[in-house]
PDB file of C-alpha atoms in Angstrom:
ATOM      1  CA  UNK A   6     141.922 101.446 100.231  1.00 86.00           C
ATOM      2  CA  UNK A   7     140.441  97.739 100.263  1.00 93.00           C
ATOM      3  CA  UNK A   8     138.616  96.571 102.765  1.00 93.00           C
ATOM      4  CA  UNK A   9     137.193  94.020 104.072  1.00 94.00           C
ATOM      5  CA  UNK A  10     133.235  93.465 104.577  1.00 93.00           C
ATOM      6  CA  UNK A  11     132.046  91.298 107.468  1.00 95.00           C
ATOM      7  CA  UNK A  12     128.355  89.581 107.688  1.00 95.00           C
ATOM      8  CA  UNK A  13     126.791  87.519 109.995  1.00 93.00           C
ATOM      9  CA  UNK A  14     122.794  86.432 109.173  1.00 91.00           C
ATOM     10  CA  UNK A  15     123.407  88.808 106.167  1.00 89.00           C
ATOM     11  CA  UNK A  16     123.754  92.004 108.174  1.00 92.00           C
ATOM     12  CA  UNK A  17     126.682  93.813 107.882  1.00 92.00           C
ATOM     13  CA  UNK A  18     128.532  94.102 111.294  1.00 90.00           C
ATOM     14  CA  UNK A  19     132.222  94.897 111.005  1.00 92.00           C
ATOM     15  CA  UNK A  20     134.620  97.059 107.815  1.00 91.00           C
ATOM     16  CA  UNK A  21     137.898  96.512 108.143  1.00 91.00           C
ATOM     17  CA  UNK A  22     140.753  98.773 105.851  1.00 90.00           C
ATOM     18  CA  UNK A  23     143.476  96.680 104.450  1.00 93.00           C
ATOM     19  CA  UNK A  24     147.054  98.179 104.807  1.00 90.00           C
ATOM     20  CA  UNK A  25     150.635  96.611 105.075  1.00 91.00           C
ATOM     21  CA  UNK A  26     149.348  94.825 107.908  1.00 91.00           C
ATOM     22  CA  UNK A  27     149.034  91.348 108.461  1.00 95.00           C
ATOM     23  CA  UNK A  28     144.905  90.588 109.506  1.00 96.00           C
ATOM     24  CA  UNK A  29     145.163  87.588 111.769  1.00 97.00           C
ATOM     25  CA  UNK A  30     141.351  86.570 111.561  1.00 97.00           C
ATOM     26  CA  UNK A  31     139.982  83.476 114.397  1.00 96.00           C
ATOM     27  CA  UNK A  32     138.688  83.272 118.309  1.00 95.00           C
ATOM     28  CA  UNK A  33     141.917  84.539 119.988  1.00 95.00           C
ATOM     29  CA  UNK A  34     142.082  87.922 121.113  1.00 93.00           C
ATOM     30  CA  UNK A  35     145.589  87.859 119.795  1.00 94.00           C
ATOM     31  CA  UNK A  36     143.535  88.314 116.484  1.00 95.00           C
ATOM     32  CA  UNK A  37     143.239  91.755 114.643  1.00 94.00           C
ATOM     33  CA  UNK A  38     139.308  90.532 114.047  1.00 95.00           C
ATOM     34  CA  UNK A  39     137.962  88.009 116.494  1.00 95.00           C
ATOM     35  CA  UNK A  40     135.114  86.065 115.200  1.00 95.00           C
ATOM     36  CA  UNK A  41     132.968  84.342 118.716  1.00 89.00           C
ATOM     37  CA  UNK A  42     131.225  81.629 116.675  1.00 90.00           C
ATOM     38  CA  UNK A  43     132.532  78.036 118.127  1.00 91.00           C
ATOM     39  CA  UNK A  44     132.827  77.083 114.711  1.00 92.00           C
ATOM     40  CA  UNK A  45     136.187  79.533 113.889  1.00 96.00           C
ATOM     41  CA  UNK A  46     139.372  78.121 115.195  1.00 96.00           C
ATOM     42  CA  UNK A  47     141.613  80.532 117.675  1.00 96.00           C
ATOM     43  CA  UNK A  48     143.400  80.971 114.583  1.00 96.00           C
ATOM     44  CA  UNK A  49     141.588  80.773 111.556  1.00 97.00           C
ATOM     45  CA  UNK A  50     142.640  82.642 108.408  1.00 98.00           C
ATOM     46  CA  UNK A  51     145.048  85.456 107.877  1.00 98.00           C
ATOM     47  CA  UNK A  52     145.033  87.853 105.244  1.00 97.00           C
ATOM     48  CA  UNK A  53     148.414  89.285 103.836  1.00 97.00           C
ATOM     49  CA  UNK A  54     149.622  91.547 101.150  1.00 96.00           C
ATOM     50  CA  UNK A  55     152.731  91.269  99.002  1.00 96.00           C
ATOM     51  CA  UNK A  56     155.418  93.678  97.956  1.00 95.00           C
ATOM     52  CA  UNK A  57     153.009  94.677  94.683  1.00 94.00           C
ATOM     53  CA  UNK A  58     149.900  95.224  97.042  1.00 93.00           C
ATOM     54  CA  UNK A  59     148.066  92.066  96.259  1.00 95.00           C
ATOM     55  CA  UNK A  60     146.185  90.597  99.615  1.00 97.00           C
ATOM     56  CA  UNK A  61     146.523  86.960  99.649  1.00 98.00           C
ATOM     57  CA  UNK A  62     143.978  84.446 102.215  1.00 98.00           C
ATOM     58  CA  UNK A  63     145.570  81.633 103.691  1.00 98.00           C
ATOM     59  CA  UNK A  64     143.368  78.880 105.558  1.00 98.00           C
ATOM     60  CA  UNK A  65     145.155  77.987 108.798  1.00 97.00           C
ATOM     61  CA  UNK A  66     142.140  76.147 110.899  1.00 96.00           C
ATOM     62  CA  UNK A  67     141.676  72.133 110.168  1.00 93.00           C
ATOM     63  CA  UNK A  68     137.782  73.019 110.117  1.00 91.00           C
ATOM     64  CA  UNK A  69     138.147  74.459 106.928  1.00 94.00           C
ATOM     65  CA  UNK A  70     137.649  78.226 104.887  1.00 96.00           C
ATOM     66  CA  UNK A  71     135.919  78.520 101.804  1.00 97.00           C
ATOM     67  CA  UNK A  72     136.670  80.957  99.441  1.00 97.00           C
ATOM     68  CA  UNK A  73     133.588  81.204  96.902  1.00 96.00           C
ATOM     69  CA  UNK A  74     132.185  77.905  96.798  1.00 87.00           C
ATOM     70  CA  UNK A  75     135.673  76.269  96.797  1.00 95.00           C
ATOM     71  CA  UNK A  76     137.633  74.668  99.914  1.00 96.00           C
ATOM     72  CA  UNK A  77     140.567  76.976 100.489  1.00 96.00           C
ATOM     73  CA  UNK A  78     143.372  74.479  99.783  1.00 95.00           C
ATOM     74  CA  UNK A  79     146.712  76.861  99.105  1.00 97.00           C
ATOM     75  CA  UNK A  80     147.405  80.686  99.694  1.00 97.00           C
ATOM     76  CA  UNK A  81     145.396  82.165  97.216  1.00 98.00           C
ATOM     77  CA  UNK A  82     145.329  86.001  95.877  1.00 98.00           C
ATOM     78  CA  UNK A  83     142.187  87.415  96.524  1.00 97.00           C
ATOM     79  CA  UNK A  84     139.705  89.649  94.063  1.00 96.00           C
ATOM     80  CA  UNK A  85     137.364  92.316  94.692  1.00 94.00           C
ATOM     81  CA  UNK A  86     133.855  90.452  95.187  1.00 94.00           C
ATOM     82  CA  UNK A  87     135.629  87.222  96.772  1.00 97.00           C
ATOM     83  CA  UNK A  88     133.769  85.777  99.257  1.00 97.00           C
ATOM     84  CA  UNK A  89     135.365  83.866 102.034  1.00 97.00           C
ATOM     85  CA  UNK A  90     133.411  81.694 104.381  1.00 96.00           C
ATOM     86  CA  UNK A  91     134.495  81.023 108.133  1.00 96.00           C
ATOM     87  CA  UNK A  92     131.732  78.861 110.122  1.00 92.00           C
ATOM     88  CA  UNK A  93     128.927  81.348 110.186  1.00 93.00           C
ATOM     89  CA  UNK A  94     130.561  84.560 109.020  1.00 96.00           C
ATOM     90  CA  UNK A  95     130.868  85.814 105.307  1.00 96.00           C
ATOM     91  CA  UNK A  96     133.860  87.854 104.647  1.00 96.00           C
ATOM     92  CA  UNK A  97     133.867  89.798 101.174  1.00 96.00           C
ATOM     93  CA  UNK A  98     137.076  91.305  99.612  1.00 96.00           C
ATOM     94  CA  UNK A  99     136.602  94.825  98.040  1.00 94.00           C
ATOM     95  CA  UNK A 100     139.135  96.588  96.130  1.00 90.00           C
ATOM     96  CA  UNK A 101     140.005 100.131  96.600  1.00 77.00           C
ATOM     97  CA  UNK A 102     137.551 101.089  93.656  1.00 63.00           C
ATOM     98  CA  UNK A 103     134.512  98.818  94.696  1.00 55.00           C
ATOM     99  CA  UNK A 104     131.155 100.243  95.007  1.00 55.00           C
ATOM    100  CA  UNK A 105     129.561 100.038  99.378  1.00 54.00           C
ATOM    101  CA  UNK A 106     128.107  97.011 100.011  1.00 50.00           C
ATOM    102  CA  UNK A 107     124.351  97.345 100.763  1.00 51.00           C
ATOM    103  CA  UNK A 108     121.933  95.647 103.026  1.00 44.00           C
ATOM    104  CA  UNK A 109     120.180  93.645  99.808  1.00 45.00           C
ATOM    105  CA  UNK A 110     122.824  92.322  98.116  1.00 47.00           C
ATOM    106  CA  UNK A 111     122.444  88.548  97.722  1.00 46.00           C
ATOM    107  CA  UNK A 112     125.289  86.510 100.248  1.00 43.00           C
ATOM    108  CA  UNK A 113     124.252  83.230  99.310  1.00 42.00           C
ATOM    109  CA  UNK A 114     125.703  80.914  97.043  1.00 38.00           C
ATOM    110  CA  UNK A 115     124.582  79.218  94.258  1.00 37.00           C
ATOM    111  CA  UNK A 116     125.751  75.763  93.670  1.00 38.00           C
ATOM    112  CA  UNK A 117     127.684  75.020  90.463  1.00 38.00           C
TER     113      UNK A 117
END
């Protein structure tokens, strides 16, 4: 099942399974995954999947998501390894067949 890998000073705090569900992803505790950093709007990003079990990312807060290196402009299908940025967090995107995530693995980015 994909998942979702959450980071926060590069330690690994929070998996979440992707389903049918939608993943509302901000500050509100109306959100499936609340994220406390001042920097994530009430209602940040949301994650949904289409009828052929893609997951697409959609950037709802006027502070901004990045997904890679790139401002998240449009809904935009996501790939196993994509990494989303919201204020402090990392988010990565694994599919069903991705290898765990470990504790080393480089979370920066370089710049292009």
């Amino acid at each position: 099942m994909p998942r979702l890998d959450f980071f926060i000073e590069f330690k690994l705090f929070l998996r979440v399974s992707l389903g049918e569900e939608t993943v509302n992803i901000g500050r509100s505790g109306d959100c499936e995954v609340q994220l406390t950093d001042k920097k994530v709007s009430r209602s940040h990003a949301v994650i949904t999947v289409d009828d052929a079990g893609e997951y697409w990312i959609e950037n709802r807060s006027s502070n901004g998501t990045r997904l890679n290196a790139a401002m998240l402009e449009e809904k935009t299908q996501l790939s196993s390894g994509d990494r989303v940025y919201i204020g402090d967090y990392v988010m990565i995107y694994h599919t069903e067949d991705a290898p765990p995530i470990s504790q080393e693995q480089d979370l920066t980015i370089s710049p292009d």
